[in-house]
PDB file of C-alpha atoms in Angstrom:
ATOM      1  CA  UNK A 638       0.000   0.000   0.000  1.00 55.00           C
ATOM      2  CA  UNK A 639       1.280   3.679  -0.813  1.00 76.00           C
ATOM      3  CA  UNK A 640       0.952   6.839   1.161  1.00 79.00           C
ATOM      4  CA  UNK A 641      -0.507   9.490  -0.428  1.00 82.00           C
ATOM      5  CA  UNK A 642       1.925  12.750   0.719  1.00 81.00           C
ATOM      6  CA  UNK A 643       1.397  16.407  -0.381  1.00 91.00           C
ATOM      7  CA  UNK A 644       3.773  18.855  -1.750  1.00 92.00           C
ATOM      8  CA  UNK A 645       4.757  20.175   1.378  1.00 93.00           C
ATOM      9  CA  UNK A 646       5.368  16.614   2.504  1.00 93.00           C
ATOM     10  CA  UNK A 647       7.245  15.436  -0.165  1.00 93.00           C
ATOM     11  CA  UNK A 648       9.373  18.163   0.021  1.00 95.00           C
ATOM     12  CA  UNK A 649      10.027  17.826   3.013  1.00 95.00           C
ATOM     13  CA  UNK A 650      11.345  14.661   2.293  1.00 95.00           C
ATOM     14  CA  UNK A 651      13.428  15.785  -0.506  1.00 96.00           C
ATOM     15  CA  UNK A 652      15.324  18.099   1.737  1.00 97.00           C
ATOM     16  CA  UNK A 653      15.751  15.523   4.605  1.00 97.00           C
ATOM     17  CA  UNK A 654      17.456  13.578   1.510  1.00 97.00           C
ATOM     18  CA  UNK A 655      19.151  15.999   0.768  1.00 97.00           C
ATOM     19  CA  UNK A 656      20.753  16.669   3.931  1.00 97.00           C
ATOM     20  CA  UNK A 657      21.498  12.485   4.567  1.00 98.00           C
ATOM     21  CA  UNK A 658      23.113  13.092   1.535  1.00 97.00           C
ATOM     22  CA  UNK A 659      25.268  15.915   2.010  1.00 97.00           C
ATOM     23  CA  UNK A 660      26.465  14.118   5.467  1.00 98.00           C
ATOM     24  CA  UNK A 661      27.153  10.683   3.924  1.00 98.00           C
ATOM     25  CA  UNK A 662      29.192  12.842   1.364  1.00 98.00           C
ATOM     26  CA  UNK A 663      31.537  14.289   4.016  1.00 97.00           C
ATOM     27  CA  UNK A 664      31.379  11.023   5.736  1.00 97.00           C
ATOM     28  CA  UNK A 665      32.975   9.175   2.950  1.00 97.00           C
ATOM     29  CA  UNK A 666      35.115  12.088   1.838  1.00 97.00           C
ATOM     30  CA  UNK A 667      36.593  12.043   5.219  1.00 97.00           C
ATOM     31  CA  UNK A 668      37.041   8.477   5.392  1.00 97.00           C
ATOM     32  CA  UNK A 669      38.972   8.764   1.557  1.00 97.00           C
ATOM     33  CA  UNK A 670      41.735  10.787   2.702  1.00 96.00           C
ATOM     34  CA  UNK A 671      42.540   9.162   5.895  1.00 96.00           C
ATOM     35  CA  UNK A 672      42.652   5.695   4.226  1.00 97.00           C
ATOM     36  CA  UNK A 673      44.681   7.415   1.590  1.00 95.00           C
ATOM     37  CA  UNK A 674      48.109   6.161   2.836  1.00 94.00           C
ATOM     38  CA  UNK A 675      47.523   3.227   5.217  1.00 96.00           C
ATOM     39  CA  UNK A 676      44.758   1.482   2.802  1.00 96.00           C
ATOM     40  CA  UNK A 677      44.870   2.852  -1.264  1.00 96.00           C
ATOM     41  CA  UNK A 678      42.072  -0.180  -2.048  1.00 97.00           C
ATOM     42  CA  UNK A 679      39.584   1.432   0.689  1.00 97.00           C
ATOM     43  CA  UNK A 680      40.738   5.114  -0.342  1.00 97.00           C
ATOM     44  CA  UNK A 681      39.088   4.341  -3.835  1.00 97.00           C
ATOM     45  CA  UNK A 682      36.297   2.606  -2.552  1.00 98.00           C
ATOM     46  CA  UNK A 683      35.649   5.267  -0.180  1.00 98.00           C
ATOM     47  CA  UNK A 684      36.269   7.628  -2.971  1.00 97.00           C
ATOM     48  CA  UNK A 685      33.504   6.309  -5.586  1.00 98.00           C
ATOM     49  CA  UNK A 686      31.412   6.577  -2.676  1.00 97.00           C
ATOM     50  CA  UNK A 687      31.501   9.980  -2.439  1.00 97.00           C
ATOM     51  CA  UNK A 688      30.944  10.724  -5.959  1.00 97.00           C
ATOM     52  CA  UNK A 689      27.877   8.292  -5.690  1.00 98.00           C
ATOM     53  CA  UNK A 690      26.752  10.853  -3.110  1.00 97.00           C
ATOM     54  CA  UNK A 691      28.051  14.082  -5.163  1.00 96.00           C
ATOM     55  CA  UNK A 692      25.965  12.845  -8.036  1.00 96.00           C
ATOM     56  CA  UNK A 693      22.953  12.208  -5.942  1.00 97.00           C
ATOM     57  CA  UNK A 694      23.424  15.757  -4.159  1.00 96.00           C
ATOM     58  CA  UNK A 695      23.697  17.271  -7.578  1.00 95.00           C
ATOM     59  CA  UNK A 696      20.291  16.084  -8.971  1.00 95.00           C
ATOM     60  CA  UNK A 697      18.161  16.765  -5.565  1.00 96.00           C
ATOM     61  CA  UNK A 698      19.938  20.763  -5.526  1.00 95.00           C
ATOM     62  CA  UNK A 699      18.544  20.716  -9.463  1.00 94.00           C
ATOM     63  CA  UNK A 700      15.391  19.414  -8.142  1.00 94.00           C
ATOM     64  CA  UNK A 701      15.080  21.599  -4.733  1.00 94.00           C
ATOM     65  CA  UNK A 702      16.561  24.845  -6.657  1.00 92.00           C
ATOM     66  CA  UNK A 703      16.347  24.474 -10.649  1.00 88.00           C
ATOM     67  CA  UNK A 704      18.748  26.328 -12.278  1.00 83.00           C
ATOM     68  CA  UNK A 705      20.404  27.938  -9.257  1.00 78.00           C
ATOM     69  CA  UNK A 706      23.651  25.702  -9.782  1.00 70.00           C
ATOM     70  CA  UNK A 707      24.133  26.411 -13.780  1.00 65.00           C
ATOM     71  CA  UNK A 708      27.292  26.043 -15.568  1.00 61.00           C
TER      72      UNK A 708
END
């Protein structure tokens, strides 16, 4: 069964996404450069992480705020 949310709702729940996003981000960021010289394997897994999260970041800011973030 699906819930039936309104506008305010869902976005609501877009910037709550938004924000888990943003800190898994930094999380994984973090976690890149201090596995950079004691683990290079996790470094790049920790890495594509973060772009995973970059990516995702870049379409809800497009979605929250069109246009705001042109190039």
């Amino acid at each position: 069964m699906t819930d039936v949310v309104d506008a305010d709702e869902l976005l609501r729940r877009m910037h709550r996404a938004r924000a888990c996003a943003l800190e898994q981000e930094r999380t994984w960021r973090g976690r890149r450069d201090e596995l950079r010289t004691t683990d290079p394997e996790g470094s790049r897994e920790a890495a594509v992480r973060s772009l995973a999260y970059e990516a995702v970041l870049r379409v809800l800011d497009e979605v929250l705020t069109p246009g705001r973030n042109t190039a």
